[in-house]
CSV table of C-alpha atoms in Angstrom, one decimal:
chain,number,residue,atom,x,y,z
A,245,UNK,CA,-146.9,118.0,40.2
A,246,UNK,CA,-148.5,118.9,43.6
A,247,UNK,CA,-150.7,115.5,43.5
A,248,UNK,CA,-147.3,113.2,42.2
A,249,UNK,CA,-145.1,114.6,45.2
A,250,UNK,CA,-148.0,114.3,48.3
A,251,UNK,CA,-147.3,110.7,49.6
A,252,UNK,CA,-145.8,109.6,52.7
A,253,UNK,CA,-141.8,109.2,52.7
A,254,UNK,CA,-139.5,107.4,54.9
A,255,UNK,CA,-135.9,106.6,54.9
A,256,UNK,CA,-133.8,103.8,55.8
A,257,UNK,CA,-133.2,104.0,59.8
A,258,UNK,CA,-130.0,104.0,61.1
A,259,UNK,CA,-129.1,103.2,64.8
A,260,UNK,CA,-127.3,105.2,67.1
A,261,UNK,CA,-127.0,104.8,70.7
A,262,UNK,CA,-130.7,103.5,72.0
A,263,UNK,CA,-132.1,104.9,69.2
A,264,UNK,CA,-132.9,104.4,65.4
A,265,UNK,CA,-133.4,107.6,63.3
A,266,UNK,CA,-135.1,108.3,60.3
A,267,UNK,CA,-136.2,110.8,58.2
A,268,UNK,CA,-139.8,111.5,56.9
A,269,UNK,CA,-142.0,113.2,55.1
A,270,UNK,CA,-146.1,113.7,54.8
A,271,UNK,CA,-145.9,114.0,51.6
A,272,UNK,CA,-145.3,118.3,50.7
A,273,UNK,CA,-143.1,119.1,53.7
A,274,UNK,CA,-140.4,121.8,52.4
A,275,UNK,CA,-138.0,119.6,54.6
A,276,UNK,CA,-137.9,116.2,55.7
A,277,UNK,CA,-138.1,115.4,59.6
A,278,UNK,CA,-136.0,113.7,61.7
A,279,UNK,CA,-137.6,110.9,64.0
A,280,UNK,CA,-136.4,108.1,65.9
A,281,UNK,CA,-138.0,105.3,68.1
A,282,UNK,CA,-136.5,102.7,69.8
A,283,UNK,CA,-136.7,99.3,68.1
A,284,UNK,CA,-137.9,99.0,64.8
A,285,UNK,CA,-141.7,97.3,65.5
A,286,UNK,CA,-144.1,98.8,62.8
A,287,UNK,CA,-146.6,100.1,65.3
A,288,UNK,CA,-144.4,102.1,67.0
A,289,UNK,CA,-144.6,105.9,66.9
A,290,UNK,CA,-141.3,107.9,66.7
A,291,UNK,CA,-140.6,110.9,68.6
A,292,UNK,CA,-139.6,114.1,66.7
A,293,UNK,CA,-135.6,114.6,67.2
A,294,UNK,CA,-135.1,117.7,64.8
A,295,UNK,CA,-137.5,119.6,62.0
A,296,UNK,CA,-136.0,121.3,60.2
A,297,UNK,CA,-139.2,123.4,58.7
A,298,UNK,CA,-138.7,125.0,62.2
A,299,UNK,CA,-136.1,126.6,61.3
A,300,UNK,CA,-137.5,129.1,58.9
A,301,UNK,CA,-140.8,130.8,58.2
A,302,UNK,CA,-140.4,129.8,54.3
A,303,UNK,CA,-139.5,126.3,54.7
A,304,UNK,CA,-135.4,127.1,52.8
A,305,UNK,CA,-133.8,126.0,55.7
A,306,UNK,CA,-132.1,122.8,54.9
A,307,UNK,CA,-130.1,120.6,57.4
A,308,UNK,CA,-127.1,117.9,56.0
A,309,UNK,CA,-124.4,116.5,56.4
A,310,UNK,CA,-125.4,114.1,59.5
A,311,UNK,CA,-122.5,112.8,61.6
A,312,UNK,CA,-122.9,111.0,64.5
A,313,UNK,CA,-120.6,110.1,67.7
A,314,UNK,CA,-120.1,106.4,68.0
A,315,UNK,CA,-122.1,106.0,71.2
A,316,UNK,CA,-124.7,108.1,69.6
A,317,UNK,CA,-124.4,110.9,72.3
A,318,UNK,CA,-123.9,114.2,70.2
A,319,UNK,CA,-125.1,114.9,66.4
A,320,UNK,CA,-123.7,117.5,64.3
A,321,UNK,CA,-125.5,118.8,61.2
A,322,UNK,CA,-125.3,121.1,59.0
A,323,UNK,CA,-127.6,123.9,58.1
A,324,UNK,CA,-128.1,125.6,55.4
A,325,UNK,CA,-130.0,128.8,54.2
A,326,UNK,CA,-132.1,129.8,50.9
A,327,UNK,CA,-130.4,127.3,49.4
A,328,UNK,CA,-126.5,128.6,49.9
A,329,UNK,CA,-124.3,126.0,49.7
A,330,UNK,CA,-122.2,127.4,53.1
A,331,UNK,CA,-123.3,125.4,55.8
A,332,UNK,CA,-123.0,126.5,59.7
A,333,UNK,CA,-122.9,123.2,61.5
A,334,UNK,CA,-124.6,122.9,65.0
A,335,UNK,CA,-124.7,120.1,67.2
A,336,UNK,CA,-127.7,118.6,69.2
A,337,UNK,CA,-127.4,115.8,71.9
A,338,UNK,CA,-129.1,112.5,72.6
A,339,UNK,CA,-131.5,114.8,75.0
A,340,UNK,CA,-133.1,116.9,72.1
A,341,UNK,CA,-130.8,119.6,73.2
A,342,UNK,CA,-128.3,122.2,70.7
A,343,UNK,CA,-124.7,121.8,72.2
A,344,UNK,CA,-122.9,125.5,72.3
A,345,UNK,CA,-120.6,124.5,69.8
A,346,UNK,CA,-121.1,126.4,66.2
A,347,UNK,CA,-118.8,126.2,63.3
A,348,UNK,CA,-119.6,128.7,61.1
A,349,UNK,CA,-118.3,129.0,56.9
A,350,UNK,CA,-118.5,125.6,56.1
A,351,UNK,CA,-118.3,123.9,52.6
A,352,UNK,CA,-117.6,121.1,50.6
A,353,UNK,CA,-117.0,118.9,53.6
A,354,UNK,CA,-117.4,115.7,55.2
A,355,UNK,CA,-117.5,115.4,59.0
A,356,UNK,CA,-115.4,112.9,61.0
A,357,UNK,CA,-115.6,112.1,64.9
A,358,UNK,CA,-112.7,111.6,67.1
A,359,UNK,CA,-113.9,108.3,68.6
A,360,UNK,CA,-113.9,110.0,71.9
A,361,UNK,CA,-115.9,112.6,70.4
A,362,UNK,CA,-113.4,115.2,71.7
A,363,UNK,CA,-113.6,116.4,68.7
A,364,UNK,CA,-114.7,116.7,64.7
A,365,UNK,CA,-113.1,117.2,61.7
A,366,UNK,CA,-114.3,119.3,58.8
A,367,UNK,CA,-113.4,121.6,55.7
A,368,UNK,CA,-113.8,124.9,54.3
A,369,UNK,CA,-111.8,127.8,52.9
A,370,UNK,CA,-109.6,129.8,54.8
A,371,UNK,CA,-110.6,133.5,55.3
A,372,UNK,CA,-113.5,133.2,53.3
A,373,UNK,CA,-117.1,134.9,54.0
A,374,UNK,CA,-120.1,132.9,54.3
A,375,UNK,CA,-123.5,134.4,52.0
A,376,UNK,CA,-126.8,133.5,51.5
A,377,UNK,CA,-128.0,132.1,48.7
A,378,UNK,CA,-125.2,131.2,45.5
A,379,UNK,CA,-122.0,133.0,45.2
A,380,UNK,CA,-120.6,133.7,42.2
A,381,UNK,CA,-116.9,134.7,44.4
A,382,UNK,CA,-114.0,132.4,43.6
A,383,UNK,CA,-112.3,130.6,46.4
A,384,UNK,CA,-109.4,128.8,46.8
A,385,UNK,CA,-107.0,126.5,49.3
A,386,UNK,CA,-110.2,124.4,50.5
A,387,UNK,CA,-108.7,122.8,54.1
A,388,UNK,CA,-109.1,120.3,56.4
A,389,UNK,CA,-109.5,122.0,59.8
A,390,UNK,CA,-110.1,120.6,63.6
A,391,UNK,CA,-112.3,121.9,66.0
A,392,UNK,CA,-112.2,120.3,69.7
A,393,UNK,CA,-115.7,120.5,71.7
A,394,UNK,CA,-116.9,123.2,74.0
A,395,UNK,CA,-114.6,125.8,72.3
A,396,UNK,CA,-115.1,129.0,69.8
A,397,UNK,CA,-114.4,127.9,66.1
A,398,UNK,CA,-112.3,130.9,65.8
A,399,UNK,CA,-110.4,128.7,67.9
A,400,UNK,CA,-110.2,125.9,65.0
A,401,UNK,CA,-107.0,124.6,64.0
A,402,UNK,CA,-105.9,124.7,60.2
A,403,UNK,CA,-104.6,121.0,60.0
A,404,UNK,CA,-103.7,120.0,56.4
A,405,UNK,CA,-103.9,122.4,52.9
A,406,UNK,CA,-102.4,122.3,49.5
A,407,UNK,CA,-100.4,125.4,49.6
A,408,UNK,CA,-99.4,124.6,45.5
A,409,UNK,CA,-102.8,123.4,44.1
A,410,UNK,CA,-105.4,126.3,45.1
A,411,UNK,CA,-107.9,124.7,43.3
A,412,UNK,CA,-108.4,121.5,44.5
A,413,UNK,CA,-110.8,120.2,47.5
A,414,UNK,CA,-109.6,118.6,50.6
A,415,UNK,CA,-111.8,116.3,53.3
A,416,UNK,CA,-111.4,114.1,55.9
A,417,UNK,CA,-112.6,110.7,57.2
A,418,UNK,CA,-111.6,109.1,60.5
A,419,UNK,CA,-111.6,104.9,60.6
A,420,UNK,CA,-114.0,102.9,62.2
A,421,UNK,CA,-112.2,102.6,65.5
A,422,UNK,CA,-110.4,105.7,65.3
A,423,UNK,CA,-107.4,105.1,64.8
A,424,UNK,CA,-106.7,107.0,61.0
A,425,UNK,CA,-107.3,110.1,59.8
A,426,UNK,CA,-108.2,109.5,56.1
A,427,UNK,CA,-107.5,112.5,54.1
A,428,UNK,CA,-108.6,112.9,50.4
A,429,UNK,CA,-107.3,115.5,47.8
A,430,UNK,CA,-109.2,116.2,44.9
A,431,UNK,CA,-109.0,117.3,42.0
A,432,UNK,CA,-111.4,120.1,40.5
A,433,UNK,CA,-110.6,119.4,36.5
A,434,UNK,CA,-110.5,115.6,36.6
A,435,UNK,CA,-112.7,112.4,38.8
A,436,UNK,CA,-109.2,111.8,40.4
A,437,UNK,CA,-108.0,111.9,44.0
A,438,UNK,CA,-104.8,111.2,45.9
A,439,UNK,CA,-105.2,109.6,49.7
A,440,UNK,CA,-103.3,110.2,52.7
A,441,UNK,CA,-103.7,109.0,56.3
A,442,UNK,CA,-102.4,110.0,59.9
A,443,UNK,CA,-102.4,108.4,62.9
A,444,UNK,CA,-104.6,109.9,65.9
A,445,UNK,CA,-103.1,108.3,69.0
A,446,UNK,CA,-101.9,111.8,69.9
A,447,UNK,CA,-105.3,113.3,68.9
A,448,UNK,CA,-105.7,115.0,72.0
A,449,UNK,CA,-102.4,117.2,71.2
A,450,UNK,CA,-103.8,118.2,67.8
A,451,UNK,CA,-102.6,122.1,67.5
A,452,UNK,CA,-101.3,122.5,64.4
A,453,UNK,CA,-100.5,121.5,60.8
A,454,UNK,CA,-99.9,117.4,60.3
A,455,UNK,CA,-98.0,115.6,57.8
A,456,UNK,CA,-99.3,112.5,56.9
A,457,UNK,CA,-98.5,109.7,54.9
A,458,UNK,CA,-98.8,109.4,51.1
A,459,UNK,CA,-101.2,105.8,50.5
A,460,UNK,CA,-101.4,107.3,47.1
A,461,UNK,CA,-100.2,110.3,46.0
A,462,UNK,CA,-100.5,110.5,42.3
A,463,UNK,CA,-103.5,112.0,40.9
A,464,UNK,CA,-104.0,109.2,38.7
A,465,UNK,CA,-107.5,107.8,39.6
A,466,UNK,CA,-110.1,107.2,42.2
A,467,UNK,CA,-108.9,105.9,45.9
A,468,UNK,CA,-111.8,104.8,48.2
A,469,UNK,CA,-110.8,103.9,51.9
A,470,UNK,CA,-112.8,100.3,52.8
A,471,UNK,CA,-111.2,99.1,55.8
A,472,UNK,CA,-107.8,98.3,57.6
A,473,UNK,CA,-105.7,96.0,59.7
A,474,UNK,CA,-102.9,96.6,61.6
A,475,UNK,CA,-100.5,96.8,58.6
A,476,UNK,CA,-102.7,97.4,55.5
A,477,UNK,CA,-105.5,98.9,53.8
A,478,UNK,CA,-108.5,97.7,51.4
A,479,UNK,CA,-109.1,100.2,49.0
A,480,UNK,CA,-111.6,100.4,46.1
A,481,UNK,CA,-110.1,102.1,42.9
A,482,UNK,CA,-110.5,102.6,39.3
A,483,UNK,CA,-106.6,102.5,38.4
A,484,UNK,CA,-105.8,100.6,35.7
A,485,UNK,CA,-110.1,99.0,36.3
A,486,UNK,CA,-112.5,101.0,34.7
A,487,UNK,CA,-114.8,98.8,36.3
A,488,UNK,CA,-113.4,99.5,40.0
A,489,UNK,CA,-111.4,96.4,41.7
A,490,UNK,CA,-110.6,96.1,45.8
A,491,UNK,CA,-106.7,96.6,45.9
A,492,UNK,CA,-105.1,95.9,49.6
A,493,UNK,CA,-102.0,98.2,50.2
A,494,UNK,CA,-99.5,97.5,52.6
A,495,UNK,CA,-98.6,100.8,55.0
A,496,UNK,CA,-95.2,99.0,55.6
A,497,UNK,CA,-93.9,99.1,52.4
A,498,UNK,CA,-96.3,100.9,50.2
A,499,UNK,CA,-97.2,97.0,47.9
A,500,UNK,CA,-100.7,96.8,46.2
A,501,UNK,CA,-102.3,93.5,45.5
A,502,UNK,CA,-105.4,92.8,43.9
A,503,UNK,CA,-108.5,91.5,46.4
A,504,UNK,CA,-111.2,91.8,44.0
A,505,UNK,CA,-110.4,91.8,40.3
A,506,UNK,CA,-111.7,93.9,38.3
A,507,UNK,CA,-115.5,92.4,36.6
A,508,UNK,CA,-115.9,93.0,32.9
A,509,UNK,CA,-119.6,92.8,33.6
A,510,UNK,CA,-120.5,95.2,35.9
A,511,UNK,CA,-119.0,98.1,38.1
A,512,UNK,CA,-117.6,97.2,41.4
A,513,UNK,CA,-120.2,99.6,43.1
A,514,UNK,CA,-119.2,99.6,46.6
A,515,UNK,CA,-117.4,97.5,50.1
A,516,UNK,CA,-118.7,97.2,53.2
A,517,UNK,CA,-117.2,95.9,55.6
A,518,UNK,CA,-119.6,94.0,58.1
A,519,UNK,CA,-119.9,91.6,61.4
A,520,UNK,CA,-116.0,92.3,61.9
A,521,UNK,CA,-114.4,89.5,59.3
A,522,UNK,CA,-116.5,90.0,56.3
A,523,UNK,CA,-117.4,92.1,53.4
A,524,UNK,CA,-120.0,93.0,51.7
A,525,UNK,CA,-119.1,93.7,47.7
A,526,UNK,CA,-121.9,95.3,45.6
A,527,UNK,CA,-122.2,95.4,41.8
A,528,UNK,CA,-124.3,97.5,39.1
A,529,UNK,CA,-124.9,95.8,36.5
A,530,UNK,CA,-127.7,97.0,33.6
A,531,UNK,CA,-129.2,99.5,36.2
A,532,UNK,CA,-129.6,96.7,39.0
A,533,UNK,CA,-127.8,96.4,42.1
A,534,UNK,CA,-126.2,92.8,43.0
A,535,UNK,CA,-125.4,91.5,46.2
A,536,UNK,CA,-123.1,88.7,44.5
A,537,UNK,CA,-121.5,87.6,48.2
A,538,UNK,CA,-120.3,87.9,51.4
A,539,UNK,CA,-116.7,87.6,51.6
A,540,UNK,CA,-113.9,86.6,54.2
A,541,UNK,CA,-111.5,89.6,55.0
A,542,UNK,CA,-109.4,90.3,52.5
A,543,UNK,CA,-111.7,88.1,50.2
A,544,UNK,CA,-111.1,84.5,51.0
A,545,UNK,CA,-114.2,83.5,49.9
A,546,UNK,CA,-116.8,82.3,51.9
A,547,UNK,CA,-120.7,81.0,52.0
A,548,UNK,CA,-121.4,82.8,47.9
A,549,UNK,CA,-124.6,84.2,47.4
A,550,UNK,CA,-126.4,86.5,45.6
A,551,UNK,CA,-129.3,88.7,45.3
A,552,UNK,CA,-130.6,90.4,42.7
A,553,UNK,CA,-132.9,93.6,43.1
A,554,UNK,CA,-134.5,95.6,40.5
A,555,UNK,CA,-133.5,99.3,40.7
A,556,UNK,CA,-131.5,101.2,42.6
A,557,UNK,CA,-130.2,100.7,45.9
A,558,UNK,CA,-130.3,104.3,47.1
A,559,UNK,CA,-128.7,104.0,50.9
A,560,UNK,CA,-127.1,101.3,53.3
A,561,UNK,CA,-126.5,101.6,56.8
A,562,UNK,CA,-125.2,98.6,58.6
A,563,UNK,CA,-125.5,98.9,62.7
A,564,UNK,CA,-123.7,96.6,64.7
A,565,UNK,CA,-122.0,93.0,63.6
A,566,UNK,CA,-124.6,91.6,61.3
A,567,UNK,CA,-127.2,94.5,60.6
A,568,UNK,CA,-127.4,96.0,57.0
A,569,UNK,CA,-130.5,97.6,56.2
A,570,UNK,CA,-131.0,99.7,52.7
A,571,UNK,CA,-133.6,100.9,50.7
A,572,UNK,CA,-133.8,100.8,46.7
A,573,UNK,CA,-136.4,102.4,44.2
C-alpha cells in the first residue's frame, strides 16, 4: 500500500490576494502542505504558507475548513487533533503570521467572512466540552455563533439556534458581496434543509440573537444558495426534481419559478456563478461530469457548449471574472 500511496500530489490552486495556494503532498506526508506562489508558471517554486505535519510529533494533526478574507489578508482554519472531530480554529495572515484570535469547540461548521473581515461566522454546541479523539457524548442545539476579530471567543455571540429541534445542525454562509447571511437548518434523520437569510448592513452592531427571514422554511427537500440580485435568489433544489432544477425566488413576495428544469438524464450537479452575468451549470451523468453551457443570468441562454470529461470533477475554484480552474480523477 506504501508503494500505491508514494507519488507526488497537488491540488487545484485557488487565488487569494497576490497569491495562489495549493496544497501538496510528496507522496507519504501524514498531512498535505500548504504552498502558494505568485502566478501560476510551471517552473515556479512555491513558498511554504502552513504545514501542518508541524504541528504534531505523530503527524494527527489535521488542519480544514479553509476560509479566506476577500482581499486575501487573513486565513482561518481549523485544526484538528488525533483525529477528533472538534476543531479549534486559528487564523494566520498574508505575512505567514498566527493572528491572536482562537475559537475554541468547534464542530460541524462552515466559516463565513464579513466582507470587511471584521468578523467570521461559525457553529458549534453551546456549553459543550471539546475532547480528543471520538466522543461518544450526545450533544444538542448546534448554533450559529459570531465572533468579531481581535476579541476572546468567550466573548462570541450566540446569533441564531433552534430552541424546539435539539437535534438538528445549523451553519452559515455569507454572499459574495456580503450582503446576506445565508443560514441553513438541517435535519439529522432526513437529506432535507430549510434556508433562511439576514441582511448584514448593520453587521457591525451584531450583539445578539437575529431573526431572519424564512426563503424556505419547510423541511421538505434540499435548498442550495447560488446567487442573488437585488430582489431574488437562484437556488438549486431537489423539491418536486429528483434530479435537482435552478428555481429563482423572489424575497418580495416569496414566488418560485423554474430557471433550469429539471433533466431526466442526469443530476443537476452544481451552479456557479461566474464573470458577473453568467453561470456555469454542471451535470453527472453515468459517472461523468458535463459542462453542457454557459448561461446568461437567470438562464437566458447564451453561446451553448459543452464538455465532456471522463471521471470525476473533484474541486472548482473560480478567481476573478472569467477564471475557473478544477481538477477531476
Amino acid at each position: 500500500l506504501s508503494k500505491l500511496f508514494n507519488y507526488e500530489r497537488y491540488n487545484c490552486p485557488s487565488k487569494h490576494g497576490k497569491f495562489y495556494y495549493y496544497s501538496h503532498n510528496t507522496g507519504l506526508q501524514n498531512q498535505n502542505v500548504i504552498f502558494r506562489q505568485a502566478s501560476l508558471k510551471e517552473k515556479e517554486n512555491g513558498e511554504e504558507f502552513l504545514d501542518p505535519n508541524s504541528l504534531a510529533a505523530d503527524g494527527t494533526t489535521s488542519v480544514s475548513m479553509l476560509k479566506w478574507t476577500e482581499d486575501g489578508s487573513i486565513l482561518a482554519y481549523g485544526v484538528s487533533e488525533k483525529g477528533s472531530d472538534w476543531v479549534v480554529v486559528r487564523f494566520r495572515g498574508a505575512d505567514k503570521q498566527d493572528l491572536h484570535d482562537v475559537i475554541k469547540g468547534v464542530k460541524h461548521s462552515e466559516l463565513a467572512w464579513l466582507k470587511d473581515n471584521s468578523g467570521i461566522f461559525y457553529s458549534k454546541y453551546p456549553h459543550a466540552k471539546a475532547t480528543v479523539g471520538k466522543s461518544a457524548e450526545k450533544h444538542e442545539y448546534h448554533s450559529l455563533y459570531f465572533h468579531r476579530m481581535g476579541t476572546d471567543d468567550e466573548q462570541d455571540v450566540l446569533i441564531y439556534d433552534k430552541t424546539d429541534s435539539p437535534d438538528n445542525m445549523i451553519t452559515g454562509t455569507v454572499t459574495e458581496d456580503g450582503k446576506y447571511l445565508i443560514i441553513y437548518v438541517r435535519s439529522s434523520d432526513v437529506p432535507f434543509n430549510t434556508m433562511y437569510y439576514q441582511e448584514l448592513s448593520n453587521h457591525k452592531k451584531i450583539s445578539g440573537k437575529i431573526k431572519p427571514k424564512p426563503l424556505f422554511d419547510k423541511m421538505d427537500a434540499k435548498y442550495m444558495y447560488v446567487d442573488h440580485d437585488n430582489d431574488s435568489m437562484l437556488i438549486l433544489t431537489n423539491r418536486d426534481a429528483p434530479m435537482f432544477k435552478l428555481i429563482r425566488i423572489s424575497l418580495k413576495d416569496g414566488s418560485v419559478s423554474d430557471v433550469v428544469p429539471e433533466s431526466k438524464q442526469a443530476v443537476l450537479d452544481y451552479a456557479l456563478p461566474v464573470a458577473k452575468d453568467r453561470l456555469l451549470i454542471i451535470y453527472l451523468e453515468d459517472v461523468k461530469i458535463e459542462l453542457p453551457s454557459r448561461l446568461e443570468y437567470y438562464c437566458q441562454l447564451w453561446s451553448p457548449y459543452k464538455m465532456v470529461l471522463a471521471g470525476n470533477i473533484k474541486q472548482f475554484k473560480i478567481n476573478g471574472p472569467h477564471v475557473v480552474l478544477f481538477e477531476w480523477g
